[in-house]
Amino acid sequence: MAILDRYALFGHPVAHSRSPWLHARFAELTGEGLSYEARDVPPGDFDQALAEFLHGGGKGLNITVPHKLAAYAAVDELTERARRAGAVNTIAVTPGGLLGDNTDGAGLLRDLEHNLGLALHGMRILLVGAGGAARGALGPLLDAGPAELLIANRHADKARALAADFAGAGPVSGGGLEAAHGPFALVVNATSASLHDEVPALPGDAVDPGTFCYDMAYGSGPTAFMRWAADRGAAGTADGIGMLVEQAAESFALWRGVRPPTAQALAELKRQAGA
Ligand code: NDP
């Protein structure tokens, strides 16, 4: 029997991750032979787990919370988008060493533009949150050519610092949640508030009937932010399942040189989530 190329997800916790299902489905859909497992790697154990994985012949990794910065430090080479994001969510084992990439932002853009049909060019966009996911999204969002991008965060200083880091990449500014006055064509929630069934304390006019509202978080059914936006008559809402699928497809393409078709896997995952 042929030995399959080995891939894995390192994170903590990983028990509920959909990545093993997604990559197995991508392998079926593309005819690629590979194995993929989720491995619970406690904080502080990343370097040792990486060494063991490589010793065992592993070909590539996905990395999630809390190891994206450790992965950034561990690789030999970074893609430009990983360098901009300041974090690594994908490692490919190459003849030249470990290549670190970040596919989160590209996954978000692909979901917004391709799956949801939004044209970001010329939009006034609000990005809520200033953590790792917001940083990863910022470069690709600015590359799409918005008229204006405002970052709003509970701790306003973090939003201002993030905006300053990307000042050369487009019309971006940062501030507190209370200052995020609409109208916005697109609001992207990159906070973890929905994971606790909470909604960021945005002003009432941040969302109106012309606003599409996207939550990077996902679960079973609409998130707290999606429900809040729908109550305000938002033009449309979406959760982050599409981003999850698209960032996984980007990783798969980096590893295997073939981009899996995502529409079918996304539809199946949504059915599983009861969406
Ligand atoms: P971080 O911990 O790095 O950042 C959390 C952010 O959320 C901070 O800006 C924090 O604000 C803000 N926040 C948390 N709770 C609240 C609240 N109650 N009200 C307002 N702001 C709040 O997390 P990440 O950036 O890694 O992840 C953010 C979200 O993105 C998560 O829901 C995660 O699941 C999702 N995600 C989805 C992906 C996908 O593929 N769909 C990929 C990656 C992430 P402050 O700085 O003021 O504390």
mmCIF file of C-alpha atoms and ligand atoms in Angstrom:
data_model
loop_
_atom_site.group_PDB
_atom_site.id
_atom_site.type_symbol
_atom_site.label_atom_id
_atom_site.label_comp_id
_atom_site.label_asym_id
_atom_site.label_seq_id
_atom_site.Cartn_x
_atom_site.Cartn_y
_atom_site.Cartn_z
ATOM 1 C CA MET A 1 0.000 0.000 0.000
ATOM 2 C CA ALA A 2 1.339 3.468 -0.907
ATOM 3 C CA ILE A 3 2.326 5.690 2.010
ATOM 4 C CA LEU A 4 0.223 8.858 1.955
ATOM 5 C CA ASP A 5 1.766 12.326 2.326
ATOM 6 C CA ARG A 6 1.081 13.527 5.848
ATOM 7 C CA TYR A 7 -0.450 16.870 6.837
ATOM 8 C CA ALA A 8 -1.781 18.101 10.165
ATOM 9 C CA LEU A 9 -3.386 20.941 12.079
ATOM 10 C CA PHE A 10 -1.611 22.138 15.229
ATOM 11 C CA GLY A 11 -3.737 24.100 17.685
ATOM 12 C CA HIS A 12 -5.213 24.120 21.161
ATOM 13 C CA PRO A 13 -8.018 23.195 21.327
ATOM 14 C CA VAL A 14 -8.636 21.396 18.015
ATOM 15 C CA ALA A 15 -11.272 18.818 18.918
ATOM 16 C CA HIS A 16 -14.069 20.626 17.049
ATOM 17 C CA SER A 17 -12.016 21.729 14.049
ATOM 18 C CA ARG A 18 -13.583 21.138 10.620
ATOM 19 C CA SER A 19 -10.140 21.188 8.926
ATOM 20 C CA PRO A 20 -9.623 17.373 8.888
ATOM 21 C CA TRP A 21 -13.012 16.907 7.218
ATOM 22 C CA LEU A 22 -12.322 19.713 4.733
ATOM 23 C CA HIS A 23 -8.902 18.460 3.644
ATOM 24 C CA ALA A 24 -10.152 14.879 3.335
ATOM 25 C CA ARG A 25 -12.986 16.188 1.131
ATOM 26 C CA PHE A 26 -10.569 18.290 -0.957
ATOM 27 C CA ALA A 27 -8.358 15.201 -1.403
ATOM 28 C CA GLU A 28 -11.382 13.208 -2.661
ATOM 29 C CA LEU A 29 -12.495 15.989 -4.992
ATOM 30 C CA THR A 30 -9.006 16.422 -6.522
ATOM 31 C CA GLY A 31 -7.863 12.789 -6.423
ATOM 32 C CA GLU A 32 -4.844 13.738 -4.300
ATOM 33 C CA GLY A 33 -3.600 11.067 -1.898
ATOM 34 C CA LEU A 34 -2.895 12.500 1.544
ATOM 35 C CA SER A 35 -3.649 12.087 5.221
ATOM 36 C CA TYR A 36 -4.583 14.979 7.555
ATOM 37 C CA GLU A 37 -5.060 14.907 11.304
ATOM 38 C CA ALA A 38 -5.779 17.487 14.001
ATOM 39 C CA ARG A 39 -3.221 17.450 16.798
ATOM 40 C CA ASP A 40 -3.783 19.164 20.138
ATOM 41 C CA VAL A 41 -0.508 20.959 20.870
ATOM 42 C CA PRO A 42 -0.517 22.717 24.265
ATOM 43 C CA PRO A 43 0.887 26.267 24.530
ATOM 44 C CA GLY A 44 4.697 26.143 24.685
ATOM 45 C CA ASP A 45 4.971 22.759 22.926
ATOM 46 C CA PHE A 46 4.913 23.996 19.321
ATOM 47 C CA ASP A 47 8.642 23.662 18.502
ATOM 48 C CA GLN A 48 8.855 20.122 19.853
ATOM 49 C CA ALA A 49 5.682 19.028 18.082
ATOM 50 C CA LEU A 50 6.982 20.556 14.836
ATOM 51 C CA ALA A 51 10.329 18.731 15.156
ATOM 52 C CA GLU A 52 8.536 15.400 15.722
ATOM 53 C CA PHE A 53 6.190 15.984 12.802
ATOM 54 C CA LEU A 54 9.093 16.765 10.445
ATOM 55 C CA HIS A 55 11.097 13.785 11.731
ATOM 56 C CA GLY A 56 8.114 11.599 10.836
ATOM 57 C CA GLY A 57 8.169 12.866 7.249
ATOM 58 C CA GLY A 58 5.302 15.383 7.513
ATOM 59 C CA LYS A 59 4.787 17.518 4.391
ATOM 60 C CA GLY A 60 2.773 20.459 5.663
ATOM 61 C CA LEU A 61 0.828 22.026 8.519
ATOM 62 C CA ASN A 62 -2.056 24.293 9.311
ATOM 63 C CA ILE A 63 -1.581 26.306 12.481
ATOM 64 C CA THR A 64 -4.319 27.836 14.563
ATOM 65 C CA VAL A 65 -4.712 29.528 17.950
ATOM 66 C CA PRO A 66 -2.417 29.857 19.946
ATOM 67 C CA HIS A 67 0.541 28.911 17.708
ATOM 68 C CA LYS A 68 0.473 31.315 14.743
ATOM 69 C CA LEU A 69 3.272 33.498 16.143
ATOM 70 C CA ALA A 70 5.416 30.489 17.121
ATOM 71 C CA ALA A 71 5.013 29.200 13.561
ATOM 72 C CA TYR A 72 6.017 32.621 12.211
ATOM 73 C CA ALA A 73 9.236 32.395 14.235
ATOM 74 C CA ALA A 74 9.954 28.757 13.295
ATOM 75 C CA VAL A 75 9.960 28.895 9.481
ATOM 76 C CA ASP A 76 12.961 29.485 7.183
ATOM 77 C CA GLU A 77 11.120 31.675 4.673
ATOM 78 C CA LEU A 78 7.915 33.744 4.656
ATOM 79 C CA THR A 79 5.505 34.575 1.851
ATOM 80 C CA GLU A 80 4.831 38.299 1.464
ATOM 81 C CA ARG A 81 1.282 37.880 2.792
ATOM 82 C CA ALA A 82 2.526 36.045 5.904
ATOM 83 C CA ARG A 83 5.056 38.814 6.535
ATOM 84 C CA ARG A 84 2.302 41.454 6.257
ATOM 85 C CA ALA A 85 -0.024 39.451 8.504
ATOM 86 C CA GLY A 86 2.729 38.939 11.093
ATOM 87 C CA ALA A 87 1.503 35.376 11.595
ATOM 88 C CA VAL A 88 1.692 31.969 9.890
ATOM 89 C CA ASN A 89 -1.329 29.650 9.489
ATOM 90 C CA THR A 90 0.231 27.334 6.871
ATOM 91 C CA ILE A 91 3.641 25.673 6.630
ATOM 92 C CA ALA A 92 4.859 23.834 3.528
ATOM 93 C CA VAL A 93 7.929 21.600 3.667
ATOM 94 C CA THR A 94 9.975 22.537 0.587
ATOM 95 C CA PRO A 95 13.437 21.467 -0.630
ATOM 96 C CA GLY A 96 14.721 24.846 0.637
ATOM 97 C CA GLY A 97 13.259 24.433 4.150
ATOM 98 C CA LEU A 98 10.017 25.474 5.832
ATOM 99 C CA LEU A 99 7.898 28.011 3.959
ATOM 100 C CA GLY A 100 5.447 29.967 6.142
ATOM 101 C CA ASP A 101 2.296 31.373 4.553
ATOM 102 C CA ASN A 102 -0.888 33.050 5.760
ATOM 103 C CA THR A 103 -4.035 32.169 3.825
ATOM 104 C CA ASP A 104 -6.652 33.749 6.134
ATOM 105 C CA GLY A 105 -6.884 37.114 4.355
ATOM 106 C CA ALA A 106 -6.985 35.560 0.894
ATOM 107 C CA GLY A 107 -9.706 33.192 2.131
ATOM 108 C CA LEU A 108 -11.788 36.116 3.398
ATOM 109 C CA LEU A 109 -11.424 38.031 0.126
ATOM 110 C CA ARG A 110 -12.329 34.989 -1.944
ATOM 111 C CA ASP A 111 -15.469 34.458 0.160
ATOM 112 C CA LEU A 112 -16.521 38.122 -0.019
ATOM 113 C CA GLU A 113 -15.839 38.657 -3.714
ATOM 114 C CA HIS A 114 -16.344 35.258 -5.321
ATOM 115 C CA ASN A 115 -18.861 33.429 -3.114
ATOM 116 C CA LEU A 116 -20.889 36.443 -1.930
ATOM 117 C CA GLY A 117 -20.450 38.557 -5.073
ATOM 118 C CA LEU A 118 -19.378 41.782 -3.326
ATOM 119 C CA ALA A 119 -17.259 44.333 -5.236
ATOM 120 C CA LEU A 120 -15.017 45.946 -2.604
ATOM 121 C CA HIS A 121 -13.457 48.531 -4.891
ATOM 122 C CA GLY A 122 -14.623 52.021 -3.872
ATOM 123 C CA MET A 123 -16.502 50.785 -0.780
ATOM 124 C CA ARG A 124 -16.453 52.420 2.633
ATOM 125 C CA ILE A 125 -15.518 49.471 4.892
ATOM 126 C CA LEU A 126 -15.584 49.051 8.669
ATOM 127 C CA LEU A 127 -13.288 46.375 10.102
ATOM 128 C CA VAL A 128 -14.227 45.663 13.724
ATOM 129 C CA GLY A 129 -11.427 44.235 15.887
ATOM 130 C CA ALA A 130 -7.653 44.605 15.941
ATOM 131 C CA GLY A 131 -6.430 41.099 16.812
ATOM 132 C CA GLY A 132 -4.719 38.488 14.662
ATOM 133 C CA ALA A 133 -7.638 37.924 12.287
ATOM 134 C CA ALA A 134 -8.045 41.664 11.644
ATOM 135 C CA ARG A 135 -4.312 42.042 10.933
ATOM 136 C CA GLY A 136 -4.395 39.117 8.514
ATOM 137 C CA ALA A 137 -7.388 40.579 6.669
ATOM 138 C CA LEU A 138 -6.139 44.141 6.425
ATOM 139 C CA GLY A 139 -3.603 43.819 3.591
ATOM 140 C CA PRO A 140 -5.940 41.908 1.251
ATOM 141 C CA LEU A 141 -8.872 44.249 2.082
ATOM 142 C CA LEU A 142 -6.769 47.317 1.231
ATOM 143 C CA ASP A 143 -5.479 45.642 -1.938
ATOM 144 C CA ALA A 144 -9.120 45.426 -3.098
ATOM 145 C CA GLY A 145 -9.166 49.246 -3.372
ATOM 146 C CA PRO A 146 -11.794 50.490 -0.889
ATOM 147 C CA ALA A 147 -12.534 54.232 -0.785
ATOM 148 C CA GLU A 148 -11.968 54.136 2.977
ATOM 149 C CA LEU A 149 -11.274 51.497 5.610
ATOM 150 C CA LEU A 150 -11.902 52.267 9.278
ATOM 151 C CA ILE A 151 -10.642 49.872 11.962
ATOM 152 C CA ALA A 152 -12.675 50.072 15.181
ATOM 153 C CA ASN A 153 -11.652 48.248 18.336
ATOM 154 C CA ARG A 154 -12.724 48.121 21.985
ATOM 155 C CA HIS A 155 -9.180 49.210 22.892
ATOM 156 C CA ALA A 156 -8.886 52.082 20.424
ATOM 157 C CA ASP A 157 -5.090 52.331 20.729
ATOM 158 C CA LYS A 158 -4.731 48.872 19.157
ATOM 159 C CA ALA A 159 -6.852 49.934 16.175
ATOM 160 C CA ARG A 160 -4.795 53.095 15.727
ATOM 161 C CA ALA A 161 -1.503 51.141 15.913
ATOM 162 C CA LEU A 162 -2.750 48.602 13.362
ATOM 163 C CA ALA A 163 -3.833 51.388 10.999
ATOM 164 C CA ALA A 164 -0.418 53.033 11.357
ATOM 165 C CA ASP A 165 1.311 49.745 10.421
ATOM 166 C CA PHE A 166 -0.657 49.633 7.147
ATOM 167 C CA ALA A 167 -0.683 53.372 6.394
ATOM 168 C CA GLY A 168 1.315 52.847 3.208
ATOM 169 C CA ALA A 169 -1.109 50.253 1.844
ATOM 170 C CA GLY A 170 -4.249 52.375 1.435
ATOM 171 C CA PRO A 171 -6.761 54.818 3.008
ATOM 172 C CA VAL A 172 -6.906 53.283 6.500
ATOM 173 C CA SER A 173 -7.553 54.825 9.921
ATOM 174 C CA GLY A 174 -8.284 53.457 13.390
ATOM 175 C CA GLY A 175 -10.295 54.362 16.477
ATOM 176 C CA GLY A 176 -12.731 53.200 19.120
ATOM 177 C CA LEU A 177 -16.008 51.342 18.556
ATOM 178 C CA GLU A 178 -18.086 54.389 19.546
ATOM 179 C CA ALA A 179 -16.579 56.458 16.700
ATOM 180 C CA ALA A 180 -17.551 53.988 13.943
ATOM 181 C CA HIS A 181 -20.348 56.022 12.395
ATOM 182 C CA GLY A 182 -21.846 54.855 9.109
ATOM 183 C CA PRO A 183 -22.825 54.651 6.415
ATOM 184 C CA PHE A 184 -20.618 51.650 5.544
ATOM 185 C CA ALA A 185 -21.148 49.395 2.540
ATOM 186 C CA LEU A 186 -19.434 46.518 4.354
ATOM 187 C CA VAL A 187 -18.860 45.756 8.035
ATOM 188 C CA VAL A 188 -16.479 42.869 8.790
ATOM 189 C CA ASN A 189 -16.595 41.628 12.373
ATOM 190 C CA ALA A 190 -13.101 40.333 13.168
ATOM 191 C CA THR A 191 -13.679 40.221 16.930
ATOM 192 C CA SER A 192 -14.204 37.067 18.951
ATOM 193 C CA ALA A 193 -17.352 38.571 20.555
ATOM 194 C CA SER A 194 -19.742 36.179 18.755
ATOM 195 C CA LEU A 195 -17.950 33.205 20.306
ATOM 196 C CA HIS A 196 -19.369 34.475 23.628
ATOM 197 C CA ASP A 197 -22.725 35.417 22.084
ATOM 198 C CA GLU A 198 -21.830 39.111 22.442
ATOM 199 C CA VAL A 199 -21.942 41.998 19.962
ATOM 200 C CA PRO A 200 -19.306 44.789 19.795
ATOM 201 C CA ALA A 201 -20.722 48.073 21.156
ATOM 202 C CA LEU A 202 -20.982 49.880 17.800
ATOM 203 C CA PRO A 203 -23.120 52.998 17.324
ATOM 204 C CA GLY A 204 -26.597 52.328 15.933
ATOM 205 C CA ASP A 205 -25.801 54.036 12.626
ATOM 206 C CA ALA A 206 -22.869 51.707 11.821
ATOM 207 C CA VAL A 207 -25.324 49.439 9.998
ATOM 208 C CA ASP A 208 -28.174 50.516 7.727
ATOM 209 C CA PRO A 209 -30.139 48.910 4.853
ATOM 210 C CA GLY A 210 -27.192 49.517 2.522
ATOM 211 C CA THR A 211 -24.708 47.571 4.677
ATOM 212 C CA PHE A 212 -23.545 43.999 4.149
ATOM 213 C CA CYS A 213 -22.389 42.483 7.459
ATOM 214 C CA TYR A 214 -19.814 39.679 7.607
ATOM 215 C CA ASP A 215 -18.852 37.833 10.783
ATOM 216 C CA MET A 216 -15.564 35.885 10.697
ATOM 217 C CA ALA A 217 -16.927 33.742 13.527
ATOM 218 C CA TYR A 218 -19.263 30.864 12.778
ATOM 219 C CA GLY A 219 -21.305 28.291 14.642
ATOM 220 C CA SER A 220 -24.618 26.581 14.256
ATOM 221 C CA GLY A 221 -27.058 29.152 12.916
ATOM 222 C CA PRO A 222 -26.645 32.952 12.648
ATOM 223 C CA THR A 223 -24.094 34.495 15.042
ATOM 224 C CA ALA A 224 -24.967 37.204 17.593
ATOM 225 C CA PHE A 225 -23.498 39.839 15.260
ATOM 226 C CA MET A 226 -25.505 38.565 12.272
ATOM 227 C CA ARG A 227 -28.722 38.653 14.309
ATOM 228 C CA TRP A 228 -27.898 42.194 15.520
ATOM 229 C CA ALA A 229 -27.226 43.328 11.940
ATOM 230 C CA ALA A 230 -30.407 41.719 10.611
ATOM 231 C CA ASP A 231 -32.421 43.521 13.319
ATOM 232 C CA ARG A 232 -31.021 46.796 11.919
ATOM 233 C CA GLY A 233 -32.156 45.906 8.409
ATOM 234 C CA ALA A 234 -28.710 45.088 6.977
ATOM 235 C CA ALA A 235 -28.657 44.349 3.235
ATOM 236 C CA GLY A 236 -27.235 40.895 3.940
ATOM 237 C CA THR A 237 -25.263 38.869 6.470
ATOM 238 C CA ALA A 238 -22.817 35.965 6.344
ATOM 239 C CA ASP A 239 -20.736 34.017 8.823
ATOM 240 C CA GLY A 240 -17.105 32.876 8.448
ATOM 241 C CA ILE A 241 -17.677 29.331 7.188
ATOM 242 C CA GLY A 242 -16.883 30.431 3.644
ATOM 243 C CA MET A 243 -13.638 32.038 4.841
ATOM 244 C CA LEU A 244 -12.747 28.812 6.630
ATOM 245 C CA VAL A 245 -13.273 26.768 3.473
ATOM 246 C CA GLU A 246 -11.417 29.227 1.235
ATOM 247 C CA GLN A 247 -8.376 29.609 3.505
ATOM 248 C CA ALA A 248 -8.166 25.803 3.672
ATOM 249 C CA ALA A 249 -8.300 25.625 -0.127
ATOM 250 C CA GLU A 250 -5.429 28.138 -0.352
ATOM 251 C CA SER A 251 -3.353 25.948 1.994
ATOM 252 C CA PHE A 252 -4.202 22.838 -0.014
ATOM 253 C CA ALA A 253 -3.136 24.610 -3.227
ATOM 254 C CA LEU A 254 0.195 25.626 -1.681
ATOM 255 C CA TRP A 255 0.895 22.038 -0.612
ATOM 256 C CA ARG A 256 -0.390 20.125 -3.628
ATOM 257 C CA GLY A 257 -0.188 22.600 -6.526
ATOM 258 C CA VAL A 258 -3.885 22.093 -7.275
ATOM 259 C CA ARG A 259 -6.743 24.322 -6.079
ATOM 260 C CA PRO A 260 -9.685 22.245 -4.884
ATOM 261 C CA PRO A 261 -13.218 23.199 -5.962
ATOM 262 C CA THR A 262 -14.740 24.847 -2.886
ATOM 263 C CA ALA A 263 -18.450 25.336 -3.709
ATOM 264 C CA GLN A 264 -19.407 21.721 -3.040
ATOM 265 C CA ALA A 265 -17.422 21.414 0.213
ATOM 266 C CA LEU A 266 -18.868 24.741 1.414
ATOM 267 C CA ALA A 267 -22.444 23.645 0.695
ATOM 268 C CA GLU A 268 -21.863 20.343 2.512
ATOM 269 C CA LEU A 269 -20.281 22.049 5.515
ATOM 270 C CA LYS A 270 -23.185 24.507 5.752
ATOM 271 C CA ARG A 271 -25.635 21.596 5.706
ATOM 272 C CA GLN A 272 -23.665 19.887 8.499
ATOM 273 C CA ALA A 273 -23.739 23.144 10.527
ATOM 274 C CA GLY A 274 -27.488 23.385 10.045
ATOM 275 C CA ALA A 275 -27.180 26.731 8.256
HETATM 276 P P1 NDP B 1 -7.814 37.774 18.917
HETATM 277 O O1 NDP B 1 -7.927 37.207 20.292
HETATM 278 O O2 NDP B 1 -6.475 38.014 18.311
HETATM 279 O O3 NDP B 1 -8.584 39.201 18.878
HETATM 280 C C1 NDP B 1 -9.839 39.326 19.471
HETATM 281 C C2 NDP B 1 -10.473 40.658 19.069
HETATM 282 O O4 NDP B 1 -11.833 40.649 19.491
HETATM 283 C C3 NDP B 1 -9.832 41.881 19.714
HETATM 284 O O5 NDP B 1 -9.875 42.951 18.789
HETATM 285 C C4 NDP B 1 -10.769 42.156 20.905
HETATM 286 O O6 NDP B 1 -10.785 43.519 21.308
HETATM 287 C C5 NDP B 1 -12.094 41.806 20.286
HETATM 288 N N1 NDP B 1 -13.167 41.447 21.233
HETATM 289 C C6 NDP B 1 -13.311 40.306 21.962
HETATM 290 N N2 NDP B 1 -14.458 40.318 22.651
HETATM 291 C C7 NDP B 1 -15.081 41.488 22.362
HETATM 292 C C8 NDP B 1 -16.313 42.087 22.751
HETATM 293 N N3 NDP B 1 -17.145 41.475 23.608
HETATM 294 N N4 NDP B 1 -16.633 43.290 22.236
HETATM 295 C C9 NDP B 1 -15.809 43.909 21.379
HETATM 296 N N5 NDP B 1 -14.622 43.410 20.963
HETATM 297 C C10 NDP B 1 -14.261 42.209 21.452
HETATM 298 O O7 NDP B 1 -8.719 36.827 17.998
HETATM 299 P P2 NDP B 1 -8.537 36.536 16.433
HETATM 300 O O8 NDP B 1 -8.259 37.827 15.768
HETATM 301 O O9 NDP B 1 -7.609 35.402 16.239
HETATM 302 O O10 NDP B 1 -10.000 35.971 16.014
HETATM 303 C C11 NDP B 1 -11.115 36.837 15.911
HETATM 304 C C12 NDP B 1 -12.315 36.093 15.345
HETATM 305 O O11 NDP B 1 -12.056 35.680 14.002
HETATM 306 C C13 NDP B 1 -12.689 34.823 16.125
HETATM 307 O O12 NDP B 1 -14.101 34.771 16.201
HETATM 308 C C14 NDP B 1 -12.181 33.710 15.236
HETATM 309 O O13 NDP B 1 -12.920 32.523 15.406
HETATM 310 C C15 NDP B 1 -12.410 34.307 13.852
HETATM 311 N N6 NDP B 1 -11.578 33.710 12.806
HETATM 312 C C16 NDP B 1 -12.219 33.075 11.769
HETATM 313 C C17 NDP B 1 -11.505 32.482 10.757
HETATM 314 C C18 NDP B 1 -12.238 31.803 9.657
HETATM 315 O O14 NDP B 1 -11.606 31.103 8.856
HETATM 316 N N7 NDP B 1 -13.545 32.000 9.535
HETATM 317 C C19 NDP B 1 -10.028 32.535 10.720
HETATM 318 C C20 NDP B 1 -9.439 33.265 11.850
HETATM 319 C C21 NDP B 1 -10.209 33.814 12.834
HETATM 320 P P3 NDP B 1 -9.685 44.106 22.359
HETATM 321 O O15 NDP B 1 -8.398 44.209 21.593
HETATM 322 O O16 NDP B 1 -10.235 45.443 22.710
HETATM 323 O O17 NDP B 1 -9.613 43.136 23.508
#
